[in-house]
Coordinates of N, CA and C and ligand atoms in Angstrom, one line a residue:
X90 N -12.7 2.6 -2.0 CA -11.3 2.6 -1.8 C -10.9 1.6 -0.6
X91 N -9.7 0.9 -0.9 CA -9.5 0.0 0.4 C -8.3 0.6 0.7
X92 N -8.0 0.3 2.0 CA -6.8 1.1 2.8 C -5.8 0.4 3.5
X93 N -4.5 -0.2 2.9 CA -3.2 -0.9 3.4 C -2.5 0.0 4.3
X94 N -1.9 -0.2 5.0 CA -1.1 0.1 6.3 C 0.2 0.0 5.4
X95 N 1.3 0.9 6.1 CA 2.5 1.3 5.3 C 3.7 1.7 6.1
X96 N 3.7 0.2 6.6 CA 4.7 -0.2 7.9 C 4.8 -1.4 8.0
X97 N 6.0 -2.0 8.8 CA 6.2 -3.0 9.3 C 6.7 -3.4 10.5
X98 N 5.9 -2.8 11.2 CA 5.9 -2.6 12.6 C 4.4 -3.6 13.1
X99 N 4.8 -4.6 13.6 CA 4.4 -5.7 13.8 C 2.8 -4.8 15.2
X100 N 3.0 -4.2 16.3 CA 2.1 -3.3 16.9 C 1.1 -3.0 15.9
X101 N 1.9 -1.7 15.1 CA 0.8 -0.8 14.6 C -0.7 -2.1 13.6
X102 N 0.2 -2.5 13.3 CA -0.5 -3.5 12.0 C -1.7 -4.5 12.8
X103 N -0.9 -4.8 13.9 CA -2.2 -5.6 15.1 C -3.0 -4.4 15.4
X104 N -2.9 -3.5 15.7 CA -4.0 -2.8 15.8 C -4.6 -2.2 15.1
X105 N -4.2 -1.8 13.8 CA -4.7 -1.2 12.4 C -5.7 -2.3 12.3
X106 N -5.2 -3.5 12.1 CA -6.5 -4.7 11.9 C -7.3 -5.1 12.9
X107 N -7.0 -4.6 13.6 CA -8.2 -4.6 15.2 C -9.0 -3.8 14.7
X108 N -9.1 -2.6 14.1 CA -10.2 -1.4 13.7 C -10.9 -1.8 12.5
X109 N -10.4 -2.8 12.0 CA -12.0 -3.3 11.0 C -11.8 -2.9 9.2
X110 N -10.6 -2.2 9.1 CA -11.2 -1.9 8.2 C -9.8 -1.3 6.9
X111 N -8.7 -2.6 7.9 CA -7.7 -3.0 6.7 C -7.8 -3.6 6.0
X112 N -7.4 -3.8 4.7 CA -7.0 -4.7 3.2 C -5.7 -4.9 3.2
X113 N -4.5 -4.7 3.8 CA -3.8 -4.9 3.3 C -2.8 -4.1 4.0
X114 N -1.6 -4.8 4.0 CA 0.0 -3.9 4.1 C 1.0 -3.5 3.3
X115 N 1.7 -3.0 3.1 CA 3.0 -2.8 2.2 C 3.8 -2.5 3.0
X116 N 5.4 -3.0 2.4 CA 7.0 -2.5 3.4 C 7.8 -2.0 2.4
X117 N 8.9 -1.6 2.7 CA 9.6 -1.2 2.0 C 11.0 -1.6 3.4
X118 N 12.3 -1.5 2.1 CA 13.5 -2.1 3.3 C 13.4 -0.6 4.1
X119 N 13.3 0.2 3.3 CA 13.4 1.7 4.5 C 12.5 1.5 5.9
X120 N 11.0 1.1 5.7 CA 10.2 0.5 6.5 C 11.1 -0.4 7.5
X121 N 11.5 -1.4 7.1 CA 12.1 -2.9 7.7 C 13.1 -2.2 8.3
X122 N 14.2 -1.4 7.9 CA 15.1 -1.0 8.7 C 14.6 0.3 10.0
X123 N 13.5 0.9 9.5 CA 13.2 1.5 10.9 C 12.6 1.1 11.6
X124 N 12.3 -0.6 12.0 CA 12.3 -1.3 13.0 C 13.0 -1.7 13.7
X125 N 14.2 -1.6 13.0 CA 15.4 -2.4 13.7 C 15.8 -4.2 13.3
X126 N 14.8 -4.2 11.4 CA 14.9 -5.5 11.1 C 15.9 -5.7 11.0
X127 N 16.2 -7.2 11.1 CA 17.2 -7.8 10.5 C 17.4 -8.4 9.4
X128 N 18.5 -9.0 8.8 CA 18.5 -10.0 7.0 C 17.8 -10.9 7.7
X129 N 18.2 -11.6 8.5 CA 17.9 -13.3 8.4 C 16.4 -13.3 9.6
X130 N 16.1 -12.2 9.9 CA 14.6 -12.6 10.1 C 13.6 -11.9 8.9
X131 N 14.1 -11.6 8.2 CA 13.5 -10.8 6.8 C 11.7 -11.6 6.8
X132 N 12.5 -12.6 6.3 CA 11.0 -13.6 5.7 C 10.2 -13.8 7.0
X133 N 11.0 -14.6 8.3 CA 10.1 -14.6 9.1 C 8.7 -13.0 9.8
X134 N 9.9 -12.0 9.6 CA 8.7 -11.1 10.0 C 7.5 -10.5 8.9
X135 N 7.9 -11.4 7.8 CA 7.2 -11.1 7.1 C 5.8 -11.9 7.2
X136 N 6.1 -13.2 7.4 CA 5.5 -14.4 7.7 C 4.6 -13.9 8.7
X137 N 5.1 -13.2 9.8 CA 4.0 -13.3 10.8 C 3.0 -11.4 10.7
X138 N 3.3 -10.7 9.7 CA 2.4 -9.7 8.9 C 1.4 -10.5 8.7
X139 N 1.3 -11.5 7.7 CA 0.6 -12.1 6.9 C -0.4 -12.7 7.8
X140 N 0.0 -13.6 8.9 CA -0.6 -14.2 9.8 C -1.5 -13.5 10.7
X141 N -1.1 -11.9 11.0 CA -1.8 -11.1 11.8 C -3.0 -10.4 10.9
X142 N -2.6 -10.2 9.3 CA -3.5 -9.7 8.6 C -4.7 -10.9 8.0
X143 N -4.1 -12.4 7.9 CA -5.2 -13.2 7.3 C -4.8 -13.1 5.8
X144 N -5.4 -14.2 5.4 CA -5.2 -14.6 4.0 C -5.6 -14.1 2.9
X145 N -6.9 -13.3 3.2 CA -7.6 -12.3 2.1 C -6.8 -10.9 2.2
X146 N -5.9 -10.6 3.0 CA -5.0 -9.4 2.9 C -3.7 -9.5 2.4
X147 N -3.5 -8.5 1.3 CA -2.2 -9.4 0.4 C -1.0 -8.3 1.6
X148 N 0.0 -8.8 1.5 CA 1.0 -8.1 2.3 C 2.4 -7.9 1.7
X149 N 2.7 -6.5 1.2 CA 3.9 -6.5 -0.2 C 5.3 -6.7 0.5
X150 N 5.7 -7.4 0.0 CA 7.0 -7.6 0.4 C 8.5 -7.5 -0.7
X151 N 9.2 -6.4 -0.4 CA 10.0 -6.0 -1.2 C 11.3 -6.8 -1.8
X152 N 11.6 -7.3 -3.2 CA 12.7 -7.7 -3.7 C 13.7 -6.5 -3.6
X153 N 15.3 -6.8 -3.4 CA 16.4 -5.9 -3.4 C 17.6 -6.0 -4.2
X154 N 16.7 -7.3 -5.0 CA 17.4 -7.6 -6.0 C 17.6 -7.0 -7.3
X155 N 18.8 -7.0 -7.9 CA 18.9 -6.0 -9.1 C 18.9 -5.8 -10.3
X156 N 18.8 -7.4 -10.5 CA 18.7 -8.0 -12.2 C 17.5 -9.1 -12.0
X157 N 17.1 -9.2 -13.5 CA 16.0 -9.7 -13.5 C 15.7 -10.9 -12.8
X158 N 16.9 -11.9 -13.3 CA 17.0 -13.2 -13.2 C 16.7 -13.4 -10.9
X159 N 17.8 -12.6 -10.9 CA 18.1 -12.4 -9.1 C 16.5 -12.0 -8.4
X160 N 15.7 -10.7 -9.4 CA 14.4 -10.6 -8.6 C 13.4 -11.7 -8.7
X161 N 13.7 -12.4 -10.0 CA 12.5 -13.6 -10.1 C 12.8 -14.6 -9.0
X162 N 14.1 -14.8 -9.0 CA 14.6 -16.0 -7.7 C 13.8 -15.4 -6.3
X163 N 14.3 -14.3 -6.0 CA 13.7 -13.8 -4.8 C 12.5 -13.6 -4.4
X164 N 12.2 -13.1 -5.9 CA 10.3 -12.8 -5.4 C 9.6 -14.6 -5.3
X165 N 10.4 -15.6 -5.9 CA 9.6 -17.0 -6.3 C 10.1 -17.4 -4.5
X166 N 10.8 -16.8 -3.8 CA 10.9 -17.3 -2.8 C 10.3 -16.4 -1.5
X167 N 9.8 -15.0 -2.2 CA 9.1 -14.6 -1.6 C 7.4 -15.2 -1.2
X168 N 7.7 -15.7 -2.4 CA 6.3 -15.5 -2.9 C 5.8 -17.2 -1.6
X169 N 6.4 -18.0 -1.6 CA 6.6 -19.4 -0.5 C 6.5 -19.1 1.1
X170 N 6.3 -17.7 1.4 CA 6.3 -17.0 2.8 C 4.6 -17.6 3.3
X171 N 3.6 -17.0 2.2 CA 2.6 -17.4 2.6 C 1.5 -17.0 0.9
X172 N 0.2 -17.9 1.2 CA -0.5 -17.1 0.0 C -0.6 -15.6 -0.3
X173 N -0.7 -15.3 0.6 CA -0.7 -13.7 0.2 C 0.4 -12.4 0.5
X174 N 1.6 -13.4 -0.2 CA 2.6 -12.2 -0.3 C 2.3 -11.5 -1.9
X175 N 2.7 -10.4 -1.6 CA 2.7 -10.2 -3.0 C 4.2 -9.2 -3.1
X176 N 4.9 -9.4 -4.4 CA 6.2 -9.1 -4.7 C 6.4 -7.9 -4.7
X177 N 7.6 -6.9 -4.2 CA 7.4 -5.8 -4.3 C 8.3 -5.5 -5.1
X178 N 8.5 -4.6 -6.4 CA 9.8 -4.5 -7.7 C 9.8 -3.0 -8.1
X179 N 10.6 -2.6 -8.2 CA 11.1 -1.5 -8.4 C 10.6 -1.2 -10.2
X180 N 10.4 0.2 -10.3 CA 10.0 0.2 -11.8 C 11.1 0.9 -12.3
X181 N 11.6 -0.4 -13.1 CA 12.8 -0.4 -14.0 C 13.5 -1.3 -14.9
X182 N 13.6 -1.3 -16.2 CA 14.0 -2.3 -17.0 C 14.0 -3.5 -16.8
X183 N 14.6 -3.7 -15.4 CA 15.1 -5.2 -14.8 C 13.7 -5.7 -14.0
X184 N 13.2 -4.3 -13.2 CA 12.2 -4.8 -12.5 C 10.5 -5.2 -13.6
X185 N 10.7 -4.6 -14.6 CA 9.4 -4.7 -15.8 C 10.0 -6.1 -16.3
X186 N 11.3 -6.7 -16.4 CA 11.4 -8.6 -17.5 C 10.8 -9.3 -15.9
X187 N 11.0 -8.9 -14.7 CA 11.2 -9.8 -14.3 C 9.7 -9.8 -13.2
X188 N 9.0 -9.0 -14.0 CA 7.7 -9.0 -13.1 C 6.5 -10.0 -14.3
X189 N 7.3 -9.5 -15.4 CA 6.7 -10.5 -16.3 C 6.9 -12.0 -16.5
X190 N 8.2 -12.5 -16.0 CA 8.1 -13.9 -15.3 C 7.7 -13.7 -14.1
X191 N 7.5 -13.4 -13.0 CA 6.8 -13.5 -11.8 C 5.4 -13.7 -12.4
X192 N 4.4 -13.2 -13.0 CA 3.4 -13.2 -14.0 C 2.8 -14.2 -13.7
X193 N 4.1 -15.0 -14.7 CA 3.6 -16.1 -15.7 C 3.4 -17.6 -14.6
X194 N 4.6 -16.9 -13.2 CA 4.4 -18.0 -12.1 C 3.0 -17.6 -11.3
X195 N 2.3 -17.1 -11.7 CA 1.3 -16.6 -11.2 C 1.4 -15.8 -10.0
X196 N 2.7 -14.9 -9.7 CA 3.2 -14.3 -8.2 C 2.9 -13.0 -8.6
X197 N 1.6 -12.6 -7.9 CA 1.4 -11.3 -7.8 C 2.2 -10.0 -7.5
X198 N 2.7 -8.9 -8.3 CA 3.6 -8.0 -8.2 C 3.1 -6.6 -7.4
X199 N 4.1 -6.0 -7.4 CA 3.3 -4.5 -6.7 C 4.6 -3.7 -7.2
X200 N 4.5 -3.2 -8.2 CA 5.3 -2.1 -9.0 C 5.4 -1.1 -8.4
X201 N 6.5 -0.3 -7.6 CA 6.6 0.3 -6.5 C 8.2 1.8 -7.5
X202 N 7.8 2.6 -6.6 CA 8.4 3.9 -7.1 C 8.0 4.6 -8.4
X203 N 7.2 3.9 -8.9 CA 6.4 4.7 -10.2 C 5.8 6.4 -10.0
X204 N 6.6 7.3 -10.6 CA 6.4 8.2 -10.8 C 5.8 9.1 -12.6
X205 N 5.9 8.2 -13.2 CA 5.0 9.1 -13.9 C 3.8 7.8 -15.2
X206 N 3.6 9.0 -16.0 CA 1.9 7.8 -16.6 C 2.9 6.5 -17.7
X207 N 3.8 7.1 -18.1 CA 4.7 6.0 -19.0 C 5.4 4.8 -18.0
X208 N 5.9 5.2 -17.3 CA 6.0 3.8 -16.1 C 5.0 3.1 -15.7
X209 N 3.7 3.4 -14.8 CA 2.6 2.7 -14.8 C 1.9 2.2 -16.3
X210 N 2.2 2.6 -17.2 CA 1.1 2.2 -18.5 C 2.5 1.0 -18.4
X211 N 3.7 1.2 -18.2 CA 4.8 -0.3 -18.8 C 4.1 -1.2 -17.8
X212 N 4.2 -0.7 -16.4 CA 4.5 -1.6 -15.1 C 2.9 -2.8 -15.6
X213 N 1.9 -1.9 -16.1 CA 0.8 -2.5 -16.1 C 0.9 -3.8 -17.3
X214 N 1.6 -2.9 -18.5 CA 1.8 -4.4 -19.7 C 2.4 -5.6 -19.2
X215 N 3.5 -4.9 -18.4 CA 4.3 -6.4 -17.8 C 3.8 -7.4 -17.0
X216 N 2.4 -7.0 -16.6 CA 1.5 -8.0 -15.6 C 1.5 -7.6 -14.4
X217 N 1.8 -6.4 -13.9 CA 1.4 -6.1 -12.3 C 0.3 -5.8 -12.1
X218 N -0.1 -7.0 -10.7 CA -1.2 -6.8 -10.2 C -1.2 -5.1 -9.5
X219 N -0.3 -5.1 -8.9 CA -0.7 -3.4 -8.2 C 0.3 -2.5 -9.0
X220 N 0.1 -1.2 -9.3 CA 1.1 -0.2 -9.1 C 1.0 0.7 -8.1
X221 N 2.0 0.9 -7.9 CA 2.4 2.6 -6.5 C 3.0 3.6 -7.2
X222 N 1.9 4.6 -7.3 CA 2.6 5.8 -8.0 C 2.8 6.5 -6.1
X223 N 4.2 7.5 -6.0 CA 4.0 8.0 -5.1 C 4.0 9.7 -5.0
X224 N 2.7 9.9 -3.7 CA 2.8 11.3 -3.9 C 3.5 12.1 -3.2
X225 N 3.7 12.0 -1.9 CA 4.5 12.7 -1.1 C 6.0 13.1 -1.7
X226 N 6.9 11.7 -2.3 CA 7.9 12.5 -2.7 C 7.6 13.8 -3.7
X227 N 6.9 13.6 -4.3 CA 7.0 14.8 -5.7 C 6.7 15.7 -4.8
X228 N 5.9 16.0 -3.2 CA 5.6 17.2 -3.2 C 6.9 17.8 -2.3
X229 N 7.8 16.5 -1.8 CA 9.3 17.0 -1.2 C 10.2 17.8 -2.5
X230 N 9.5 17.4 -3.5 CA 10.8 18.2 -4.4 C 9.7 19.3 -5.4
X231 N 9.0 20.0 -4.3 CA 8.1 21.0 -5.3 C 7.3 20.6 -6.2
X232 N 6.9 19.4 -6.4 CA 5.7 19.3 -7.3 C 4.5 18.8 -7.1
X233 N 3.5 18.7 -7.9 CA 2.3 18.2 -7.4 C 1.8 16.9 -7.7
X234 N 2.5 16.4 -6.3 CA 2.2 14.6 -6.1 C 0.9 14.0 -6.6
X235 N -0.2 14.8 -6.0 CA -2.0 14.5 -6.5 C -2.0 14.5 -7.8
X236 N -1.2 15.6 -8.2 CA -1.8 16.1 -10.3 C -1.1 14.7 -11.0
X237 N -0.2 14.5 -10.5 CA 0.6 13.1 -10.9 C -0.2 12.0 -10.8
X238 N -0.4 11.7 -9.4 CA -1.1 10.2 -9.3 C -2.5 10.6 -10.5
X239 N -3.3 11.7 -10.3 CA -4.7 11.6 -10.8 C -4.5 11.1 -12.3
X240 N -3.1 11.6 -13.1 CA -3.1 11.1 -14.3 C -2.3 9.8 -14.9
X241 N -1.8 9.2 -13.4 CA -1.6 7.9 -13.9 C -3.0 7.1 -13.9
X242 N -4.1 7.6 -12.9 CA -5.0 6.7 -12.8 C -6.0 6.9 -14.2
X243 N -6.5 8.0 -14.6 CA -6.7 8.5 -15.4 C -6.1 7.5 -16.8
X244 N -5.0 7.5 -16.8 CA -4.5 6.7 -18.3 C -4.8 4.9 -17.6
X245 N -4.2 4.6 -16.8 CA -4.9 3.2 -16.4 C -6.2 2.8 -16.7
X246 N -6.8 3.7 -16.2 CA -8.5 3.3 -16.4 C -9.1 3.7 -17.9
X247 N -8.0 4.1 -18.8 CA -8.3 3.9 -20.1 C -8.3 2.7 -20.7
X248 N -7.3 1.7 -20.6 CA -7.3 0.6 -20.9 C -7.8 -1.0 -19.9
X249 N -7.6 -1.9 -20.9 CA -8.0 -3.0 -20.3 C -6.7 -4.1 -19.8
X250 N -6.3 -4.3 -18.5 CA -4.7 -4.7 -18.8 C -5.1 -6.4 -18.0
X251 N -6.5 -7.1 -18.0 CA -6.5 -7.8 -17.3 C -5.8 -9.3 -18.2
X252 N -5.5 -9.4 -20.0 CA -5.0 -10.0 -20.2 C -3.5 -10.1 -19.8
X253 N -3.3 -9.1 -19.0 CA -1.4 -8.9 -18.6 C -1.5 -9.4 -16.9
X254 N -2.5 -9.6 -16.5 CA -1.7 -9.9 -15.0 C -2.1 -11.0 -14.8
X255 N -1.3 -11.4 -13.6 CA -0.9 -13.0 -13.6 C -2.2 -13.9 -13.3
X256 N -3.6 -13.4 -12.9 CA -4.6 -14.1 -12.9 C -5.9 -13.6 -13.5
X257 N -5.7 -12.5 -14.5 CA -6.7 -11.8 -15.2 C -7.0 -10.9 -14.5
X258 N -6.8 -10.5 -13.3 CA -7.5 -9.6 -12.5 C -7.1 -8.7 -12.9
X259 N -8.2 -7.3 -12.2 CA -8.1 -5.7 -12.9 C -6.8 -5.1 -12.1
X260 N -5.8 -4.3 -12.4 CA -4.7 -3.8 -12.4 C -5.2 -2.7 -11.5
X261 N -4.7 -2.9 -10.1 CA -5.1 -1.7 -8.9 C -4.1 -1.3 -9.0
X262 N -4.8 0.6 -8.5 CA -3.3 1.5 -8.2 C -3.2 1.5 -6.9
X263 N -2.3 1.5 -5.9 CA -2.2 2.3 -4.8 C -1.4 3.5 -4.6
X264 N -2.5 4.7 -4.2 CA -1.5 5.6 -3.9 C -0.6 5.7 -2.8
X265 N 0.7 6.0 -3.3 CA 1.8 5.7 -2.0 C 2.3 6.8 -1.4
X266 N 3.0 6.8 -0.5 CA 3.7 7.6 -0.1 C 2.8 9.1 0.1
X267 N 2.2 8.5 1.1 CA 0.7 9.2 1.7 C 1.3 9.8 2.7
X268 N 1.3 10.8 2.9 CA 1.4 12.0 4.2 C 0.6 12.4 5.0
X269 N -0.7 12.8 4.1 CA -1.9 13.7 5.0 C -3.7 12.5 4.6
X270 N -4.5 13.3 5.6 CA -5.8 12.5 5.3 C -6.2 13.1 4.5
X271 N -6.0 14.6 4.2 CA -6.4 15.3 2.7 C -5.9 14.2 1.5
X272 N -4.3 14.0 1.5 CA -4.1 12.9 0.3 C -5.1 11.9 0.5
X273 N -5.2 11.4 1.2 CA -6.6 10.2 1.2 C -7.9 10.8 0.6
X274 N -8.5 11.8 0.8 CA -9.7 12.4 0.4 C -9.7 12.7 -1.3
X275 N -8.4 13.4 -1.5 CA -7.9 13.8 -3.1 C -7.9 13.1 -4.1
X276 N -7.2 11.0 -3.5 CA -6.9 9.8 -4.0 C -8.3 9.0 -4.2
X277 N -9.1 8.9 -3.1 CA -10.4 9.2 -3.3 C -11.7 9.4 -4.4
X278 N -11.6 10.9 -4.4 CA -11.7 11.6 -5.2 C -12.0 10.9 -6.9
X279 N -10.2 11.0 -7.1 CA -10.3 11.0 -7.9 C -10.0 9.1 -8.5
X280 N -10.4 8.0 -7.6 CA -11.1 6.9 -7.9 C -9.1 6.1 -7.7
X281 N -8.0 6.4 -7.1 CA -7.7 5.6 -6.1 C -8.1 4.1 -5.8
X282 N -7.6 3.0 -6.0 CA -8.1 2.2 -5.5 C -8.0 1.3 -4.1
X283 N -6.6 1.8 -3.7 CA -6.3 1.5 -2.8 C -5.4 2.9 -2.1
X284 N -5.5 3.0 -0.7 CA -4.5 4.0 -0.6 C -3.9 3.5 0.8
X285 N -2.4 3.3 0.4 CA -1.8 3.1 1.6 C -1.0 3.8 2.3
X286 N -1.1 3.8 3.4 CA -1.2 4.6 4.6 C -0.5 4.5 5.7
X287 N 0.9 5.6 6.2 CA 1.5 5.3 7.6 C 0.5 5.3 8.8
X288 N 0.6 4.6 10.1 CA -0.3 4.7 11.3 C -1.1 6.0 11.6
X289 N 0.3 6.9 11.5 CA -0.3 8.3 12.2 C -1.2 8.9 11.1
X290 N -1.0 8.4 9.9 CA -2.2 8.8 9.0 C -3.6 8.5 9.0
X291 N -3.5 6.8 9.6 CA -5.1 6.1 10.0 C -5.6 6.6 11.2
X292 N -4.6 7.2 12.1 CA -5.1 7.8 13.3 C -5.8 8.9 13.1
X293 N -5.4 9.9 12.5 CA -5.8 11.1 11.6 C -6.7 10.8 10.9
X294 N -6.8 10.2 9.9 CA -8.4 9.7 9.3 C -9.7 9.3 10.1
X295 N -9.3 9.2 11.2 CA -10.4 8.2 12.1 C -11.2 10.0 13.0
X296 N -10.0 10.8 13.2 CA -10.5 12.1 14.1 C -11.2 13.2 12.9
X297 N -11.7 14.0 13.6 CA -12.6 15.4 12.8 C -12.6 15.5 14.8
X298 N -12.5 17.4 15.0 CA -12.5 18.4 16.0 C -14.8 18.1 16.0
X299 N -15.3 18.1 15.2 CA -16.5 18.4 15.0 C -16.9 16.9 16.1
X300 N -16.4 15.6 15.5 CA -16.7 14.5 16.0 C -16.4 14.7 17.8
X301 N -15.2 15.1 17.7 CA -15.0 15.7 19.5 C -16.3 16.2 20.3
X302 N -16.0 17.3 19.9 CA -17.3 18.2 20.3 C -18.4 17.8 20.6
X303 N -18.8 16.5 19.2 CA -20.5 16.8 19.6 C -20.3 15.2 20.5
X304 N -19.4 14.7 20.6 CA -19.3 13.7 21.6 C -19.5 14.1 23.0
X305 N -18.7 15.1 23.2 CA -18.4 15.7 24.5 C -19.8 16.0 24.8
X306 N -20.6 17.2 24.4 CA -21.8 17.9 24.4 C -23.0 16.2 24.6
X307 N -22.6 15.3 23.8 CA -23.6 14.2 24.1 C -23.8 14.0 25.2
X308 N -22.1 13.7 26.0 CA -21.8 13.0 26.9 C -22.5 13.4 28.2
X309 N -22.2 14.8 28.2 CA -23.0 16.3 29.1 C -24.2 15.7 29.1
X310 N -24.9 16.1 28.1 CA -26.3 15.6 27.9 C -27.0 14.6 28.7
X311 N -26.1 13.5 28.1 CA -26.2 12.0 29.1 C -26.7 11.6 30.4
X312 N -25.4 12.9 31.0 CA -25.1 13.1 32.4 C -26.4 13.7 32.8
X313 N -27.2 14.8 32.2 CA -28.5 15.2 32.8 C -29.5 14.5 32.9
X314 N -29.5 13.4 31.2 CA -30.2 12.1 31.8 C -30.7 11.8 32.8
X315 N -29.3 11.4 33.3 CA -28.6 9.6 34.4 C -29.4 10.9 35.2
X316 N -29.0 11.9 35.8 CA -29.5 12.9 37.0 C -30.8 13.5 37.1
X317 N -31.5 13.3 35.8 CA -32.8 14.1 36.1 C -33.8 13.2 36.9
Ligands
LIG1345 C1 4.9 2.4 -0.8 O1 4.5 1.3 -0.8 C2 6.0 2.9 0.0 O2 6.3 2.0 1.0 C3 5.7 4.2 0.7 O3 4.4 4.6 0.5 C4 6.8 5.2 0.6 O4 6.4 6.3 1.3 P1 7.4 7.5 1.7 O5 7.7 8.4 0.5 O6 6.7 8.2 2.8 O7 8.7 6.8 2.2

């Protein structure tokens, strides 16, 4: 499983990739606006994501556009930020014509808000390189976010969708809208390919109470060492 950061908060992301062991980012405008982004540095802060993550880390950057024609413009001008933007489109009518010309320009997509196996089985025909099924919302409205994601991945990994995406590659899911490091273990589990992740969630993944402990008790140890 590889693990994208799920912010755009220029900090957390330098340090996330200081620890060795990101792939990748995603934003959303909700993201961008709890920074305090603005329109007209949009692209540039995007630009300098990319820069802090390196070239082998794709970094999604969201279209807000609403018809097909408007997202292909946007994502084709997203896509000029750097090699490794990848488009981010809403799954819906407009966002499925217009991920299939993004495709054909060879601009990698990231199909975003997919909530159930009939949207990801579309999102995938239309040529997206990524889908985001998300779990946390379903579990804000009483349902079970994990039983969802496991059966979008489940129908994905039934078929072969690399003649649909824009460079033959295999169609990754990311699970989104991650809350706990249990969702990471669950996503995991059940073969996840990517799972992206707010800060305080990589913070949390990195601790265990057990790991404390037997540090401390080392440290002690140590100390009789250096003194005996
Ligand atoms: C996915 O790429 C989204 O940015 C994100 O995971 C949404 O998470 P939220 O439901 O916590 O806003």
């Amino acid at each position: 499983m590889k693990f994208f950061l799920d912010t755009a908060d220029l900090n957390e992301i330098e340090e996330a990739a200081s620890w060795g062991a990101l792939a990748g980012v995603t934003t959303n405008p909700s993201l961008y606006a709890k920074i305090g982004g603005k329109l007209g540095d949009f692209h540039d802060h995007m630009k300098k994501i990319c820069e802090i993550v390196g070239p082998d880390c794709p970094v999604s950057a969201e279209s807000v556009a609403m018809t097909r024609d408007e997202i292909v413009a946007d994502g084709l001008k997203l896509a000029e930020i750097a090699p490794n933007i990848v488009v981010k489109v809403p799954t819906m009518v407009e966002g499925l014509a217009a991920t299939k010309e993004l495709a054909k320009h060879e601009v990698p997509v990231n199909m975003t808000l997919c909530f159930s196996v009939p949207q990801a089985l579309l999102a995938a025909r239309a040529g997206a390189r990524y889908i985001s099924p998300f779990i946390g919302r379903f579990d804000d409205i009483s349902d079970d976010g994990l039983a969802q994601v496991a059966n979008i991945i489940d129908a994905i990994n039934n078929y072969d969708f690399t003649d649909c995406t824009c460079k033959g590659e295999k169609v990754e899911i990311i699970a989104a809208s991650i809350r706990s490091a249990n969702h990471v273990t669950q996503c995991a589990l059940m073969g996840a390919d990517i799972a992206t992740v707010p800060f305080g969630v990589l913070k949390k993944m990195v601790q265990h109470p057990l790991t404390d402990r037997g540090l401390e008790s080392f440290m002690k140890d140590w100390e009789k060492v250096q003194n005996a």
